[in-house]
Amino acid sequence: MKSIVFLGTNKSGSSYEGIKAAKRLGYETILLTNRTVFVEERECNLEIDDVRIGNMSDTDEIFSAVNDLIVEGKEIDCFISFLDEYAFLAAMLTNIICSTPLTYEPLRIMTDKILTRSYLSGKRYNPFFKVLSSPELITDEVNGLTDLFPLILKAPQSNGSKDVLLVEDIWQFQKGVKQLCRKDPEMPILVEEYLEGPQFLIEVVVNNSIVTIAAIVEQEVTKGERFIITGYSICPEMTVEQLAGLKETVFSIIEDFELRNGTCHLEMKATDKGWKLIEINPRMAGGAMNRMIEEAFGYNLAEQTIKLYAGLEPNFTKVHENAVYTHYLIMGTIGKLLKVSGCDSAKQQAGVIKVFTKAENGQMVTPPRSMGQRYGYVLAAADTKDQAKECAINGAQQIQFYLQPI
């Protein structure tokens, strides 16, 4: 039986739906992970045939586990990961061991925010940036930035809005730098200009140098302690000129990265100076994205990604076109979760397709400091963007989180 090896996964969202897709395609699914929960709760993860526990931060240990699979006679069609930290390694293993010509080097660059900005330096879509490489020189370096506030501070490997800070003056700048340096005093810090304008997520698949934009998703950003995406809309409203400019810019970025076979998603803003790249990630987006795209167009992006990695032809024929909106659930206060109510009522609201909550009773919940601290979502579909959004929010209003204050 042919196998697909997954490097890491979450318990839900696009990464786990990739495993489900591989199972539907008839593959044996093998998971390499450091999370023992996938062994302890095997009855909840029936789509995973084989779990191998190891230190996923040790590349040599991963290579050893891969060698064990080969020695055991596993017929591996591809290695794949829907997680940032393993996407490059999975593509490289697929290229070398399975002989599928994935272009993995661009994925390594995309994993590092500083490498990405430096690689794209001078491109019209690349915003102003500066790298703070030495904490001792920060005072001197900030003097040249005082006229550019507000600014964004980022750690090189930040994802899901972790370690991404908005600073509006010198005091906030210095505080933000100290906050990031506490995690790693030797870590360089990326400074970027803050961009105004509507923000979009673009899912891209490249097959034999042919670029397919699998979805364009408008994002609603909530600014608190971090930038948190709380709304996603497939069926974005933009002019013909905006759409043409977006596609042209996306194609330019993919060409500049020399990505010939692979997947990624971009986050971009429509600014008064044209389309600007917020970030690019070496995988499809997580969370509800795969389900949103399937409800909008009828194809499963995780499944098409599996096909690409396995050397098969992905298919992006639209079965239908629906407006889809996903509203994410976040907390306004910190506390211990006592119970969640209203999920059944939310499911019964017009247009609602899926209601998902991940917080468990007794868990400490907080206002979001990363995307991982969104505690569920309501996904809805309708004929128009506004209708889909209204349906999702109506569903979300039925859900109540009961907290014990601390």
Tab-separated table of C-alpha atoms in Angstrom:
chain	number	residue	atom	x	y	z
A	1	MET	CA	0.000	0.000	0.000
A	2	LYS	CA	1.350	3.437	-0.878
A	3	SER	CA	2.002	5.807	2.008
A	4	ILE	CA	2.115	9.524	2.663
A	5	VAL	CA	4.231	10.779	5.557
A	6	PHE	CA	3.016	13.895	7.380
A	7	LEU	CA	5.509	15.987	9.318
A	8	GLY	CA	3.448	17.321	12.203
A	9	THR	CA	-0.230	18.216	12.340
A	10	ASN	CA	-2.751	20.050	14.456
A	11	LYS	CA	-5.806	18.277	15.831
A	12	SER	CA	-8.099	20.184	13.488
A	13	GLY	CA	-8.017	22.607	10.592
A	14	SER	CA	-6.231	22.387	7.250
A	15	SER	CA	-3.335	20.249	8.507
A	16	TYR	CA	-5.611	17.504	9.788
A	17	GLU	CA	-7.875	17.788	6.757
A	18	GLY	CA	-4.799	17.006	4.684
A	19	ILE	CA	-4.565	13.686	6.506
A	20	LYS	CA	-8.240	13.018	5.849
A	21	ALA	CA	-7.733	13.821	2.170
A	22	ALA	CA	-4.811	11.386	1.881
A	23	LYS	CA	-6.947	8.681	3.466
A	24	ARG	CA	-9.772	9.347	0.969
A	25	LEU	CA	-7.258	9.046	-1.857
A	26	GLY	CA	-6.392	5.541	-0.677
A	27	TYR	CA	-3.045	6.166	1.039
A	28	GLU	CA	-1.689	4.790	4.271
A	29	THR	CA	-1.184	7.842	6.488
A	30	ILE	CA	1.927	8.040	8.642
A	31	LEU	CA	2.441	10.889	11.113
A	32	LEU	CA	5.797	11.978	12.510
A	33	THR	CA	5.112	14.165	15.546
A	34	ASN	CA	6.301	15.142	19.003
A	35	ARG	CA	2.730	15.318	20.313
A	36	THR	CA	1.911	12.210	22.332
A	37	VAL	CA	-1.791	13.111	22.253
A	38	PHE	CA	-1.985	11.440	18.832
A	39	VAL	CA	-1.000	8.135	20.481
A	40	GLU	CA	-3.060	8.639	23.630
A	41	GLU	CA	-6.204	9.511	21.633
A	42	ARG	CA	-5.887	7.131	18.700
A	43	GLU	CA	-9.622	6.414	18.786
A	44	CYS	CA	-10.248	10.119	17.990
A	45	ASN	CA	-7.844	10.160	15.059
A	46	LEU	CA	-8.844	7.145	13.011
A	47	GLU	CA	-7.586	8.714	9.772
A	48	ILE	CA	-3.996	8.285	11.015
A	49	ASP	CA	-2.740	4.747	10.413
A	50	ASP	CA	0.704	5.006	12.008
A	51	VAL	CA	2.092	7.506	14.554
A	52	ARG	CA	5.826	7.846	15.187
A	53	ILE	CA	6.802	9.995	18.194
A	54	GLY	CA	10.109	11.851	18.105
A	55	ASN	CA	11.909	15.133	18.611
A	56	MET	CA	10.673	17.198	15.661
A	57	SER	CA	13.147	19.989	16.403
A	58	ASP	CA	16.015	17.568	15.670
A	59	THR	CA	16.434	17.156	11.914
A	60	ASP	CA	18.735	14.161	12.380
A	61	GLU	CA	16.033	12.400	14.396
A	62	ILE	CA	13.490	13.082	11.643
A	63	PHE	CA	15.897	11.679	9.048
A	64	SER	CA	16.382	8.605	11.248
A	65	ALA	CA	12.610	8.065	11.452
A	66	VAL	CA	12.354	8.421	7.666
A	67	ASN	CA	15.133	5.889	7.208
A	68	ASP	CA	13.304	3.475	9.518
A	69	LEU	CA	10.198	3.749	7.316
A	70	ILE	CA	12.230	3.028	4.190
A	71	VAL	CA	13.950	0.042	5.835
A	72	GLU	CA	10.518	-1.260	6.850
A	73	GLY	CA	9.610	-1.282	3.159
A	74	LYS	CA	7.091	1.564	3.212
A	75	GLU	CA	6.243	2.691	-0.324
A	76	ILE	CA	6.242	6.435	0.263
A	77	ASP	CA	4.648	8.620	-2.415
A	78	CYS	CA	5.463	11.907	-0.693
A	79	PHE	CA	6.309	13.744	2.496
A	80	ILE	CA	4.178	16.759	3.303
A	81	SER	CA	3.533	19.281	6.047
A	82	PHE	CA	0.848	21.916	6.434
A	83	LEU	CA	2.864	23.551	9.240
A	84	ASP	CA	5.391	26.344	8.652
A	85	GLU	CA	8.242	24.750	10.554
A	86	TYR	CA	8.304	21.531	8.520
A	87	ALA	CA	7.066	22.624	5.077
A	88	PHE	CA	10.559	23.112	3.628
A	89	LEU	CA	11.887	19.832	5.020
A	90	ALA	CA	8.888	17.859	3.748
A	91	ALA	CA	9.222	19.306	0.250
A	92	MET	CA	12.953	18.587	0.224
A	93	LEU	CA	12.405	14.958	1.291
A	94	THR	CA	9.728	14.551	-1.392
A	95	ASN	CA	12.050	15.975	-4.025
A	96	ILE	CA	15.044	13.830	-3.055
A	97	ILE	CA	13.441	10.545	-1.966
A	98	CYS	CA	10.267	10.462	-4.047
A	99	SER	CA	11.681	12.283	-7.110
A	100	THR	CA	8.737	14.688	-7.347
A	101	PRO	CA	10.308	17.952	-8.584
A	102	LEU	CA	9.079	20.289	-5.844
A	103	THR	CA	11.025	23.569	-5.663
A	104	TYR	CA	11.811	23.517	-1.971
A	105	GLU	CA	14.432	26.273	-1.615
A	106	PRO	CA	11.842	29.104	-1.860
A	107	LEU	CA	9.967	27.480	1.035
A	108	ARG	CA	13.064	27.789	3.229
A	109	ILE	CA	13.211	31.515	2.502
A	110	MET	CA	9.484	31.981	3.144
A	111	THR	CA	9.850	30.405	6.593
A	112	ASP	CA	12.034	33.315	7.733
A	113	LYS	CA	10.517	36.810	7.628
A	114	ILE	CA	13.919	38.531	7.439
A	115	LEU	CA	15.179	36.260	4.672
A	116	THR	CA	11.963	36.940	2.755
A	117	ARG	CA	12.223	40.725	3.014
A	118	SER	CA	15.926	40.669	2.117
A	119	TYR	CA	15.342	38.329	-0.821
A	120	LEU	CA	12.650	40.646	-2.186
A	121	SER	CA	14.553	43.846	-1.428
A	122	GLY	CA	13.914	46.525	-4.032
A	123	LYS	CA	10.704	45.010	-5.382
A	124	ARG	CA	7.838	47.488	-5.746
A	125	TYR	CA	5.479	45.288	-3.691
A	126	ASN	CA	7.965	44.908	-0.814
A	127	PRO	CA	7.347	47.568	1.867
A	128	PHE	CA	10.091	49.477	3.677
A	129	PHE	CA	11.936	47.320	6.184
A	130	LYS	CA	14.996	47.381	8.382
A	131	VAL	CA	16.737	44.639	10.344
A	132	LEU	CA	17.867	45.337	13.914
A	133	SER	CA	20.731	42.918	14.283
A	134	SER	CA	22.284	44.084	17.551
A	135	PRO	CA	20.396	45.046	20.735
A	136	GLU	CA	23.321	47.298	21.696
A	137	LEU	CA	22.761	49.478	18.620
A	138	ILE	CA	18.977	49.824	18.924
A	139	THR	CA	19.106	53.361	20.349
A	140	ASP	CA	21.207	54.535	17.421
A	141	GLU	CA	19.112	52.672	14.862
A	142	VAL	CA	15.754	53.994	16.104
A	143	ASN	CA	16.886	57.593	15.621
A	144	GLY	CA	16.628	57.099	11.877
A	145	LEU	CA	13.078	55.771	12.150
A	146	THR	CA	11.353	58.451	14.220
A	147	ASP	CA	9.659	60.023	11.196
A	148	LEU	CA	8.232	56.662	10.063
A	149	PHE	CA	5.945	55.748	12.972
A	150	PRO	CA	3.745	53.744	13.247
A	151	LEU	CA	5.933	50.682	12.591
A	152	ILE	CA	5.658	46.908	12.904
A	153	LEU	CA	8.145	44.770	14.843
A	154	LYS	CA	8.432	41.073	13.987
A	155	ALA	CA	10.456	38.081	15.055
A	156	PRO	CA	12.003	36.243	12.053
A	157	GLN	CA	9.947	33.069	12.550
A	158	SER	CA	6.719	34.665	13.734
A	159	ASN	CA	3.473	33.089	12.538
A	160	GLY	CA	-0.168	33.330	13.492
A	161	SER	CA	0.396	36.930	14.698
A	162	LYS	CA	2.737	35.761	17.468
A	163	ASP	CA	5.609	38.199	18.037
A	164	VAL	CA	4.142	40.843	15.706
A	165	LEU	CA	3.865	44.226	17.434
A	166	LEU	CA	2.489	47.610	16.371
A	167	VAL	CA	4.550	50.489	17.813
A	168	GLU	CA	3.497	54.118	17.442
A	169	ASP	CA	6.300	56.015	19.183
A	170	ILE	CA	9.836	55.603	20.509
A	171	TRP	CA	8.652	54.440	23.938
A	172	GLN	CA	6.530	51.643	22.425
A	173	PHE	CA	9.364	50.800	20.040
A	174	GLN	CA	11.859	50.304	22.862
A	175	LYS	CA	9.324	48.360	24.920
A	176	GLY	CA	8.539	46.110	21.951
A	177	VAL	CA	12.182	45.422	21.215
A	178	LYS	CA	12.800	44.460	24.845
A	179	GLN	CA	9.750	42.172	24.751
A	180	LEU	CA	11.025	40.332	21.671
A	181	CYS	CA	14.604	40.190	22.990
A	182	ARG	CA	13.430	38.481	26.188
A	183	LYS	CA	12.643	35.393	24.096
A	184	ASP	CA	16.060	35.380	22.439
A	185	PRO	CA	18.588	38.187	23.094
A	186	GLU	CA	20.576	37.215	19.986
A	187	MET	CA	17.561	37.194	17.658
A	188	PRO	CA	17.514	39.909	14.986
A	189	ILE	CA	14.294	41.926	14.795
A	190	LEU	CA	12.479	42.923	11.632
A	191	VAL	CA	11.071	46.460	11.435
A	192	GLU	CA	8.476	47.166	8.738
A	193	GLU	CA	6.346	50.133	7.762
A	194	TYR	CA	2.731	49.940	8.880
A	195	LEU	CA	0.418	49.777	5.874
A	196	GLU	CA	-3.167	51.001	5.686
A	197	GLY	CA	-5.744	49.358	3.430
A	198	PRO	CA	-7.965	46.294	3.059
A	199	GLN	CA	-6.134	43.007	3.576
A	200	PHE	CA	-6.460	39.822	1.546
A	201	LEU	CA	-5.196	36.249	1.758
A	202	ILE	CA	-4.356	34.557	-1.544
A	203	GLU	CA	-4.008	30.774	-1.845
A	204	VAL	CA	-1.573	29.781	-4.607
A	205	VAL	CA	-0.696	26.448	-6.204
A	206	VAL	CA	2.093	26.209	-8.790
A	207	ASN	CA	2.240	23.148	-11.016
A	208	ASN	CA	4.895	22.964	-13.743
A	209	SER	CA	5.294	26.756	-13.530
A	210	ILE	CA	1.553	27.319	-14.078
A	211	VAL	CA	0.248	29.527	-11.274
A	212	THR	CA	-3.277	28.878	-10.014
A	213	ILE	CA	-4.901	31.306	-7.590
A	214	ALA	CA	-7.078	28.849	-5.704
A	215	ALA	CA	-8.839	31.494	-3.596
A	216	ILE	CA	-8.816	35.192	-2.780
A	217	VAL	CA	-10.038	35.806	0.758
A	218	GLU	CA	-10.750	39.192	2.293
A	219	GLN	CA	-9.666	39.437	5.929
A	220	GLU	CA	-11.100	41.476	8.782
A	221	VAL	CA	-8.374	42.457	11.204
A	222	THR	CA	-9.057	43.176	14.870
A	223	LYS	CA	-6.351	45.310	16.481
A	224	GLY	CA	-5.850	44.559	20.165
A	225	GLU	CA	-2.570	43.519	21.724
A	226	ARG	CA	-1.910	41.779	18.381
A	227	PHE	CA	-3.324	41.814	14.867
A	228	ILE	CA	-5.931	39.046	14.936
A	229	ILE	CA	-7.950	37.984	11.912
A	230	THR	CA	-11.531	37.553	13.120
A	231	GLY	CA	-13.320	37.422	9.766
A	232	TYR	CA	-12.631	35.743	6.419
A	233	SER	CA	-14.730	36.320	3.314
A	234	ILE	CA	-14.586	34.433	0.027
A	235	CYS	CA	-16.356	36.645	-2.511
A	236	PRO	CA	-14.339	39.779	-1.817
A	237	GLU	CA	-15.483	43.082	-3.218
A	238	MET	CA	-12.859	44.718	-5.440
A	239	THR	CA	-12.799	46.568	-8.711
A	240	VAL	CA	-11.681	45.030	-11.986
A	241	GLU	CA	-8.541	47.157	-11.785
A	242	GLN	CA	-7.807	46.017	-8.215
A	243	LEU	CA	-8.262	42.356	-9.159
A	244	ALA	CA	-6.008	42.692	-12.208
A	245	GLY	CA	-3.366	44.461	-10.111
A	246	LEU	CA	-3.554	41.802	-7.421
A	247	LYS	CA	-3.108	38.944	-9.871
A	248	GLU	CA	-0.228	40.698	-11.613
A	249	THR	CA	1.532	41.254	-8.290
A	250	VAL	CA	0.975	37.658	-7.131
A	251	PHE	CA	2.376	36.287	-10.396
A	252	SER	CA	5.402	38.600	-10.035
A	253	ILE	CA	6.077	37.386	-6.496
A	254	ILE	CA	5.869	33.716	-7.503
A	255	GLU	CA	8.186	34.372	-10.449
A	256	ASP	CA	10.645	36.274	-8.250
A	257	PHE	CA	10.760	33.305	-5.873
A	258	GLU	CA	11.247	30.973	-8.876
A	259	LEU	CA	8.585	28.659	-7.457
A	260	ARG	CA	7.889	26.063	-10.170
A	261	ASN	CA	6.098	23.332	-8.194
A	262	GLY	CA	4.636	23.960	-4.775
A	263	THR	CA	2.069	25.823	-2.706
A	264	CYS	CA	2.000	28.925	-0.546
A	265	HIS	CA	-0.340	31.604	0.676
A	266	LEU	CA	0.236	35.332	0.634
A	267	GLU	CA	-1.237	38.123	2.725
A	268	MET	CA	-1.424	41.420	0.857
A	269	LYS	CA	-2.809	44.915	1.326
A	270	ALA	CA	-4.323	47.232	-1.249
A	271	THR	CA	-2.620	50.525	-0.377
A	272	ASP	CA	-2.618	53.956	-2.013
A	273	LYS	CA	0.815	52.963	-3.366
A	274	GLY	CA	-0.409	49.713	-4.915
A	275	TRP	CA	-0.470	46.120	-3.689
A	276	LYS	CA	2.020	45.371	-0.908
A	277	LEU	CA	3.113	42.000	0.460
A	278	ILE	CA	2.457	41.650	4.192
A	279	GLU	CA	3.875	38.127	4.347
A	280	ILE	CA	4.161	34.875	2.447
A	281	ASN	CA	3.959	31.420	4.030
A	282	PRO	CA	5.175	28.078	2.601
A	283	ARG	CA	1.844	26.244	2.961
A	284	MET	CA	-1.889	26.719	2.605
A	285	ALA	CA	-3.578	28.662	5.389
A	286	GLY	CA	-4.825	26.766	8.422
A	287	GLY	CA	-7.970	26.918	10.504
A	288	ALA	CA	-11.212	26.894	8.528
A	289	MET	CA	-9.596	27.815	5.203
A	290	ASN	CA	-9.817	24.410	3.542
A	291	ARG	CA	-13.498	24.027	4.442
A	292	MET	CA	-14.243	27.596	3.314
A	293	ILE	CA	-12.747	26.992	-0.125
A	294	GLU	CA	-14.611	23.703	-0.515
A	295	GLU	CA	-17.921	25.362	0.368
A	296	ALA	CA	-17.172	28.277	-1.973
A	297	PHE	CA	-15.959	26.375	-5.035
A	298	GLY	CA	-16.420	22.644	-4.504
A	299	TYR	CA	-12.779	21.577	-4.496
A	300	ASN	CA	-10.735	20.539	-1.492
A	301	LEU	CA	-7.459	22.496	-1.508
A	302	ALA	CA	-5.755	20.154	0.963
A	303	GLU	CA	-6.565	17.232	-1.341
A	304	GLN	CA	-5.241	19.053	-4.412
A	305	THR	CA	-2.062	19.860	-2.471
A	306	ILE	CA	-1.647	16.176	-1.636
A	307	LYS	CA	-1.997	15.351	-5.333
A	308	LEU	CA	0.648	17.890	-6.291
A	309	TYR	CA	3.122	16.500	-3.759
A	310	ALA	CA	2.383	12.935	-4.876
A	311	GLY	CA	3.122	13.819	-8.499
A	312	LEU	CA	-0.515	13.759	-9.569
A	313	GLU	CA	-2.471	16.440	-11.429
A	314	PRO	CA	-4.434	18.776	-9.129
A	315	ASN	CA	-7.909	19.808	-10.265
A	316	PHE	CA	-9.322	23.289	-9.640
A	317	THR	CA	-12.523	23.021	-11.640
A	318	LYS	CA	-15.217	24.980	-9.807
A	319	VAL	CA	-18.287	22.869	-9.082
A	320	HIS	CA	-20.204	25.890	-7.794
A	321	GLU	CA	-19.583	29.428	-6.554
A	322	ASN	CA	-20.950	30.528	-3.192
A	323	ALA	CA	-20.179	33.490	-0.967
A	324	VAL	CA	-18.664	32.149	2.263
A	325	TYR	CA	-17.852	33.949	5.505
A	326	THR	CA	-16.163	32.666	8.656
A	327	HIS	CA	-16.452	34.572	11.928
A	328	TYR	CA	-13.913	33.643	14.626
A	329	LEU	CA	-14.701	33.638	18.344
A	330	ILE	CA	-12.357	35.509	20.682
A	331	MET	CA	-12.441	36.412	24.367
A	332	GLY	CA	-12.640	39.915	25.797
A	333	THR	CA	-11.464	38.901	29.266
A	334	ILE	CA	-9.319	36.268	30.921
A	335	GLY	CA	-10.814	33.448	32.960
A	336	LYS	CA	-11.351	29.738	33.469
A	337	LEU	CA	-13.899	28.276	31.064
A	338	LEU	CA	-16.870	26.771	32.909
A	339	LYS	CA	-18.992	25.828	29.895
A	340	VAL	CA	-19.973	26.769	26.348
A	341	SER	CA	-23.624	27.001	25.356
A	342	GLY	CA	-25.580	27.807	22.218
A	343	CYS	CA	-23.673	25.728	19.667
A	344	ASP	CA	-26.767	23.737	18.663
A	345	SER	CA	-28.748	26.941	18.289
A	346	ALA	CA	-25.955	28.446	16.171
A	347	LYS	CA	-26.054	25.445	13.818
A	348	GLN	CA	-29.762	26.010	13.244
A	349	GLN	CA	-29.344	29.597	12.036
A	350	ALA	CA	-29.958	30.257	8.341
A	351	GLY	CA	-26.871	29.764	6.178
A	352	VAL	CA	-24.688	28.296	8.924
A	353	ILE	CA	-22.680	25.310	7.692
A	354	LYS	CA	-20.276	24.603	10.516
A	355	VAL	CA	-19.841	25.583	14.157
A	356	PHE	CA	-16.529	24.746	15.786
A	357	THR	CA	-15.254	25.419	19.307
A	358	LYS	CA	-11.981	24.116	20.666
A	359	ALA	CA	-11.871	25.435	24.236
A	360	GLU	CA	-12.439	22.759	26.901
A	361	ASN	CA	-14.093	23.150	30.286
A	362	GLY	CA	-11.522	24.114	32.909
A	363	GLN	CA	-9.194	25.647	30.327
A	364	MET	CA	-7.791	29.128	30.922
A	365	VAL	CA	-8.844	31.436	28.091
A	366	THR	CA	-7.542	34.923	27.350
A	367	PRO	CA	-7.928	37.809	24.914
A	368	PRO	CA	-5.931	36.817	21.830
A	369	ARG	CA	-2.200	37.413	21.595
A	370	SER	CA	-1.954	35.018	18.638
A	371	MET	CA	-4.252	33.336	16.139
A	372	GLY	CA	-4.050	30.204	18.275
A	373	GLN	CA	-6.061	31.996	20.956
A	374	ARG	CA	-9.187	32.148	18.837
A	375	TYR	CA	-11.532	29.631	20.443
A	376	GLY	CA	-13.778	28.633	17.582
A	377	TYR	CA	-15.618	29.856	14.526
A	378	VAL	CA	-18.940	29.911	12.707
A	379	LEU	CA	-18.833	29.306	8.950
A	380	ALA	CA	-21.772	30.317	6.760
A	381	ALA	CA	-22.622	30.499	3.052
A	382	ALA	CA	-25.105	32.573	1.082
A	383	ASP	CA	-25.613	34.272	-2.253
A	384	THR	CA	-23.684	37.443	-1.369
A	385	LYS	CA	-20.812	38.450	0.891
A	386	ASP	CA	-23.035	40.580	3.151
A	387	GLN	CA	-25.601	37.799	3.528
A	388	ALA	CA	-22.944	35.226	4.376
A	389	LYS	CA	-21.389	37.570	6.942
A	390	GLU	CA	-24.769	38.265	8.525
A	391	CYS	CA	-25.503	34.524	8.781
A	392	ALA	CA	-22.136	33.785	10.403
A	393	ILE	CA	-22.441	36.592	12.930
A	394	ASN	CA	-26.033	35.630	13.754
A	395	GLY	CA	-24.781	32.123	14.457
A	396	ALA	CA	-21.880	33.375	16.573
A	397	GLN	CA	-24.241	35.501	18.687
A	398	GLN	CA	-25.970	32.314	19.870
A	399	ILE	CA	-22.750	31.024	21.464
A	400	GLN	CA	-21.926	31.949	25.024
A	401	PHE	CA	-18.670	31.245	26.891
A	402	TYR	CA	-19.140	31.172	30.662
A	403	LEU	CA	-15.959	32.158	32.495
A	404	GLN	CA	-14.855	32.114	36.105
A	405	PRO	CA	-12.872	35.357	36.562
A	406	ILE	CA	-9.386	35.147	38.006
